[in-house]
PDB file of C-alpha atoms in Angstrom:
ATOM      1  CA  UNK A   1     -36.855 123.453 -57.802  1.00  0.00           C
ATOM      2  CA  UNK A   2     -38.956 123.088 -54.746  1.00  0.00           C
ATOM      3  CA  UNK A   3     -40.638 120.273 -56.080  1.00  0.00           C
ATOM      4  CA  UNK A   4     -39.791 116.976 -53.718  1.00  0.00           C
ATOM      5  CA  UNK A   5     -38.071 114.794 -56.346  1.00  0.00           C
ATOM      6  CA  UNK A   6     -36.355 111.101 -56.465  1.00  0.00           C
ATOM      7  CA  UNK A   7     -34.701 109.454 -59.082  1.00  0.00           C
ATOM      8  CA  UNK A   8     -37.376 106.880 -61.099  1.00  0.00           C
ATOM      9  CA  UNK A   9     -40.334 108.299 -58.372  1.00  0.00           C
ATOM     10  CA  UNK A  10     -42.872 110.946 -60.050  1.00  0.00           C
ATOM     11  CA  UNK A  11     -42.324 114.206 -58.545  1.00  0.00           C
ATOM     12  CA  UNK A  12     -44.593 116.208 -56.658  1.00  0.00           C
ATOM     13  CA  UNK A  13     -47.197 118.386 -59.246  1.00  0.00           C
ATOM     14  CA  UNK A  14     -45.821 122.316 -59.594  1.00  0.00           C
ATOM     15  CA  UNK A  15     -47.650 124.892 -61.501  1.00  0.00           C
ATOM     16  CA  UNK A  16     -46.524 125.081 -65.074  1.00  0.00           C
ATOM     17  CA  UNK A  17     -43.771 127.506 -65.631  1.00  0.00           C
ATOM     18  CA  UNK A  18     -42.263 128.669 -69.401  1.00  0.00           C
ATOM     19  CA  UNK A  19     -40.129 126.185 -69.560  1.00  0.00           C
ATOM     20  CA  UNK A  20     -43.081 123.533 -69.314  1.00  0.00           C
ATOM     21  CA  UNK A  21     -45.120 126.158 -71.753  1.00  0.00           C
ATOM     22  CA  UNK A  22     -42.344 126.252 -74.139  1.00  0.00           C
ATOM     23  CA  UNK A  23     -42.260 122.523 -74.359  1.00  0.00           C
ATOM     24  CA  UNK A  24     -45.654 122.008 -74.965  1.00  0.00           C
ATOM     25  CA  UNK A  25     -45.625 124.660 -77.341  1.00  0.00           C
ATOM     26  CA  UNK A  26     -42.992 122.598 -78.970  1.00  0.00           C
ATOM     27  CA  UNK A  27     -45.232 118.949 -79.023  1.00  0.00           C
ATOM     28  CA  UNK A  28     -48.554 120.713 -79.886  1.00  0.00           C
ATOM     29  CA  UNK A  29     -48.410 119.587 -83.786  1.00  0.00           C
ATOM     30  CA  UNK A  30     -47.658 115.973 -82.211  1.00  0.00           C
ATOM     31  CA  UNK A  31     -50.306 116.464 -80.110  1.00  0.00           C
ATOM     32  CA  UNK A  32     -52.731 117.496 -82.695  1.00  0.00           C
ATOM     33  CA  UNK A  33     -51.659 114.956 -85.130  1.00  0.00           C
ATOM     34  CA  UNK A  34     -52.431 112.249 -82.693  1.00  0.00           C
ATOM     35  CA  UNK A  35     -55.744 113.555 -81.200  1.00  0.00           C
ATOM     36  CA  UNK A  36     -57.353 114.459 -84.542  1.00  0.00           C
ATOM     37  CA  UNK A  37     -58.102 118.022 -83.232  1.00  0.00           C
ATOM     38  CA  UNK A  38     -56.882 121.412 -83.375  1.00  0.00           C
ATOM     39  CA  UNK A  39     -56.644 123.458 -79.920  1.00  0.00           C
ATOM     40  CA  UNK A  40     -56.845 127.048 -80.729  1.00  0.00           C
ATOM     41  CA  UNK A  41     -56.119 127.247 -76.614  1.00  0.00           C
ATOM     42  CA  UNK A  42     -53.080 124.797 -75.431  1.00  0.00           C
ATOM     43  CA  UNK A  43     -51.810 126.450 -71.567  1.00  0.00           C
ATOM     44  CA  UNK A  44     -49.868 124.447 -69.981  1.00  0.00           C
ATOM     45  CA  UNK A  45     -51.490 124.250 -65.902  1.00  0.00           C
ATOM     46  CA  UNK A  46     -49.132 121.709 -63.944  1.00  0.00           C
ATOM     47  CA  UNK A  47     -46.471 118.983 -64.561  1.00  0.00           C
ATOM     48  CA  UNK A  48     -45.241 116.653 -62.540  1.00  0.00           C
ATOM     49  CA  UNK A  49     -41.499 115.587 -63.539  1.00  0.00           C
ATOM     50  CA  UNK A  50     -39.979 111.898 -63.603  1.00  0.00           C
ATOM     51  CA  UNK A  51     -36.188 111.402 -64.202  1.00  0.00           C
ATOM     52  CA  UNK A  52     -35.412 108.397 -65.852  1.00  0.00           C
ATOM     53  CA  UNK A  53     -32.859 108.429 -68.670  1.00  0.00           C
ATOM     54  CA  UNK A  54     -33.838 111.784 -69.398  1.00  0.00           C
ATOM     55  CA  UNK A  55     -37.240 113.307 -68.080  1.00  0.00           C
ATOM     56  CA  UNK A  56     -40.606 112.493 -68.333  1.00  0.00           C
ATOM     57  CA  UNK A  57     -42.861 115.252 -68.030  1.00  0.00           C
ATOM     58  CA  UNK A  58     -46.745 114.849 -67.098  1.00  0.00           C
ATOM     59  CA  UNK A  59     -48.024 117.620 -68.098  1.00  0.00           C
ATOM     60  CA  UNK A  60     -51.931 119.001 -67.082  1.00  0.00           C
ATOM     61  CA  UNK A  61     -52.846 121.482 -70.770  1.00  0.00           C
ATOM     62  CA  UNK A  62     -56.211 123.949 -70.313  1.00  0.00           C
ATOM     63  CA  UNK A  63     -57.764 123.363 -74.028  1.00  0.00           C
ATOM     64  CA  UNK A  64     -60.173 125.891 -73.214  1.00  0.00           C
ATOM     65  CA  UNK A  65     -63.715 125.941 -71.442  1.00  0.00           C
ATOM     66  CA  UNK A  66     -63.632 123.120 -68.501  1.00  0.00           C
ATOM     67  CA  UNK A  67     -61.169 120.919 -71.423  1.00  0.00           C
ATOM     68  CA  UNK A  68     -58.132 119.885 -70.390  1.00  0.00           C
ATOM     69  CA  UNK A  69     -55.869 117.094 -71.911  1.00  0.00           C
ATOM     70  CA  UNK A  70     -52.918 115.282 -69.946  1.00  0.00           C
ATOM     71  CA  UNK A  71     -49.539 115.138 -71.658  1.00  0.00           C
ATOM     72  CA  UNK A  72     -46.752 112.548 -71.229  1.00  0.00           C
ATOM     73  CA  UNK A  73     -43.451 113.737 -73.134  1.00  0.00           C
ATOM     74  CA  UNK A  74     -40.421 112.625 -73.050  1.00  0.00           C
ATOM     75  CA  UNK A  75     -37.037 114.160 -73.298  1.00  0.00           C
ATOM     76  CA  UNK A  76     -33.555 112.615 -73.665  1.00  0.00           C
ATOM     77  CA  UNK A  77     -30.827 113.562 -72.221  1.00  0.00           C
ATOM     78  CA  UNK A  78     -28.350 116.443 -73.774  1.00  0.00           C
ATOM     79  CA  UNK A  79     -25.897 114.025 -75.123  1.00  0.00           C
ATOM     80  CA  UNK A  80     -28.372 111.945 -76.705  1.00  0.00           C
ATOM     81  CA  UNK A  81     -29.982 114.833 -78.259  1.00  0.00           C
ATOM     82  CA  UNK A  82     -32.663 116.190 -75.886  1.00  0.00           C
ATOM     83  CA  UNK A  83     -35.002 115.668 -78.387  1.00  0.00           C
ATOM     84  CA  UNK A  84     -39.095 115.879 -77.041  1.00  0.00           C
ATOM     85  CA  UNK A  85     -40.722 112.825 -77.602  1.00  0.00           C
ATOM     86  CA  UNK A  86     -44.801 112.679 -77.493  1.00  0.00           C
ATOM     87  CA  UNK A  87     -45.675 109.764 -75.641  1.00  0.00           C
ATOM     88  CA  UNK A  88     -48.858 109.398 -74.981  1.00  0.00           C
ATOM     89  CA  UNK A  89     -52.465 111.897 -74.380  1.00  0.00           C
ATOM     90  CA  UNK A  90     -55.318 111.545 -72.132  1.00  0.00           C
ATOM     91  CA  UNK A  91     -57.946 113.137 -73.305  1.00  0.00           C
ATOM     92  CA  UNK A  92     -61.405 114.600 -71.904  1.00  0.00           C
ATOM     93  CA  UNK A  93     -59.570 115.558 -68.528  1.00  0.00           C
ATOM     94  CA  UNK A  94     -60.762 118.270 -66.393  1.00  0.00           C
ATOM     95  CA  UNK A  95     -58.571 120.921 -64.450  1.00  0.00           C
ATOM     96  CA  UNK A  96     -60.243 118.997 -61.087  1.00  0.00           C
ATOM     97  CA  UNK A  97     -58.234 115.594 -61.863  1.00  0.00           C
ATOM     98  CA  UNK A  98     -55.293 114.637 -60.645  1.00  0.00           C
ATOM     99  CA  UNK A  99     -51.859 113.846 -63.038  1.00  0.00           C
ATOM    100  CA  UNK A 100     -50.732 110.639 -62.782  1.00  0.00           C
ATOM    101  CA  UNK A 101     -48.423 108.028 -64.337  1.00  0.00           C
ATOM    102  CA  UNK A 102     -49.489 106.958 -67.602  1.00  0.00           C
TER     103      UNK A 102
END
């Protein structure tokens, strides 16, 4: 990973790779559920990673058009499951802005 990382800090933003697709894939009925919508588009751009008790990903989703949403998911580590955990959404985000902590 060449993303500069520290434990608790948010790491550096790295263009989305398939693991990061694969778990969006994964929360995209949680997503849905909790926006109201359905995304016939849902690429995964960027994350940025956080590693608390598990990982917290920030993840930057193309909806389609200029429409992006930002994605905060959590994951717990392998002994507790690993299970991916839908935080929270921002919504009406465009691929210009920057992911932050939310």
């Amino acid at each position: 990973m060449s993303a500069k990382m520290m434990c608790g800090g948010l790491a550096d933003a790295e263009n989305a790779s398939e693991e990061i697709q694969k778990i969006c894939d994964i929360v995209k009925c949680q997503v849905e559920k909790k926006s109201g919508k359905t995304y016939n588009v849902f690429i995964a751009k960027s994350c940025k990673k956080q590693v608390v008790a598990g990982t917290n990903y920030f993840i930057k989703v193309h909806l389609g058009g200029d429409d992006h949403i930002h994605l905060r998911i959590f994951q717990g580590l392998p002994h507790a499951g690993g299970k991916l955990e839908l935080i929270s959404i921002k919504e009406s985000m465009k691929l210009t802005d920057e992911i932050d902590h939310f």
